[in-house]
XYZ file of C-alpha atoms in Angstrom:
105
model
C 3.389 4.829 -36.129
C -0.130 4.085 -37.241
C 0.006 0.596 -35.788
C 1.017 2.018 -32.388
C -1.806 4.450 -32.504
C -4.332 1.669 -33.267
C -2.877 -0.456 -30.476
C -3.126 2.463 -28.063
C -6.628 3.310 -29.021
C -7.678 -0.320 -28.542
C -6.067 -0.391 -25.122
C -7.841 2.839 -24.212
C -11.267 1.479 -25.348
C -10.706 -1.755 -23.310
C -9.891 0.311 -20.171
C -12.842 2.573 -20.625
C -15.115 -0.474 -21.023
C -13.710 -1.786 -17.804
C -14.693 1.518 -16.034
C -18.325 0.784 -16.928
C -18.244 -2.522 -15.056
C -19.963 -2.261 -11.573
C -17.827 -0.370 -9.030
C -17.084 -2.192 -5.743
C -15.554 0.829 -4.121
C -18.682 1.979 -2.344
C -18.414 3.018 1.337
C -18.465 -0.027 3.732
C -21.264 0.110 6.372
C -19.977 0.377 9.930
C -23.016 -1.165 11.549
C -21.971 -4.568 12.899
C -25.480 -5.547 13.858
C -26.344 -5.963 10.168
C -22.986 -7.333 8.973
C -20.607 -9.482 10.966
C -17.028 -8.303 11.687
C -15.308 -10.703 9.328
C -17.814 -9.904 6.561
C -17.157 -6.259 7.160
C -13.351 -6.783 7.014
C -13.743 -8.733 3.840
C -15.937 -5.976 2.353
C -13.232 -3.365 3.355
C -10.517 -5.426 1.726
C -12.612 -5.758 -1.471
C -13.222 -2.052 -1.428
C -9.462 -1.267 -1.177
C -8.687 -3.738 -3.979
C -11.318 -2.073 -6.169
C -9.935 1.388 -5.367
C -6.352 0.347 -6.323
C -7.589 -1.202 -9.512
C -9.280 2.058 -10.356
C -6.169 4.070 -9.627
C -4.012 1.719 -11.802
C -6.568 1.993 -14.597
C -6.451 5.775 -14.415
C -2.606 5.787 -14.503
C -2.685 3.616 -17.561
C -5.221 5.783 -19.209
C -2.992 8.780 -18.584
C 0.026 6.934 -20.049
C -2.015 5.974 -23.192
C -3.244 9.559 -23.593
C 0.375 10.798 -23.221
C 1.604 8.359 -25.861
C -1.193 9.471 -28.258
C -0.067 13.066 -27.745
C 3.484 12.142 -28.443
C 2.461 10.405 -31.674
C 0.728 13.526 -32.821
C 3.685 15.820 -31.899
C 6.311 13.503 -33.440
C 8.057 12.751 -30.107
C 6.753 9.168 -29.858
C 9.486 6.540 -29.580
C 12.095 8.838 -28.160
C 13.474 8.663 -24.554
C 12.420 11.463 -22.259
C 15.742 11.352 -20.452
C 18.453 10.990 -23.183
C 16.342 11.692 -26.289
C 17.588 8.530 -28.057
C 15.256 6.257 -29.958
C 13.448 3.621 -27.962
C 13.760 0.091 -29.535
C 10.755 -1.162 -31.537
C 10.740 -4.337 -29.436
C 10.161 -2.326 -26.199
C 7.428 -0.251 -27.932
C 5.707 -3.366 -29.123
C 5.585 -4.710 -25.591
C 4.253 -1.464 -24.126
C 3.705 1.495 -26.417
C 3.315 3.817 -23.409
C 6.982 3.495 -22.469
C 8.819 6.782 -22.178
C 12.313 5.705 -21.486
C 14.943 3.627 -23.327
C 16.398 0.510 -21.770
C 19.486 2.238 -20.498
C 17.533 5.059 -18.780
C 15.015 2.792 -17.228
C 17.668 0.733 -15.452
């Protein structure tokens, strides 16, 4: 369990470090006299990509925090649906997994 906890904490630190990188989700200026239409469209697309990246990062952080809570409570490694043990191979690939192979299919 300790190796999973260390892995999860490392994943969490990496995601939090990414949060500190410059945010490109600022509001796009609507004034076309200062920015061309295509440049504005490109800026809007970049903004949406940055927002989706931020949402995915938040979901992953929540999954990591949930796994850390499950480690502390002793529920880590057990399927939420059928309560069977999740294989060590699946947990090595992604320690935030909450379902066994059978229930995830």
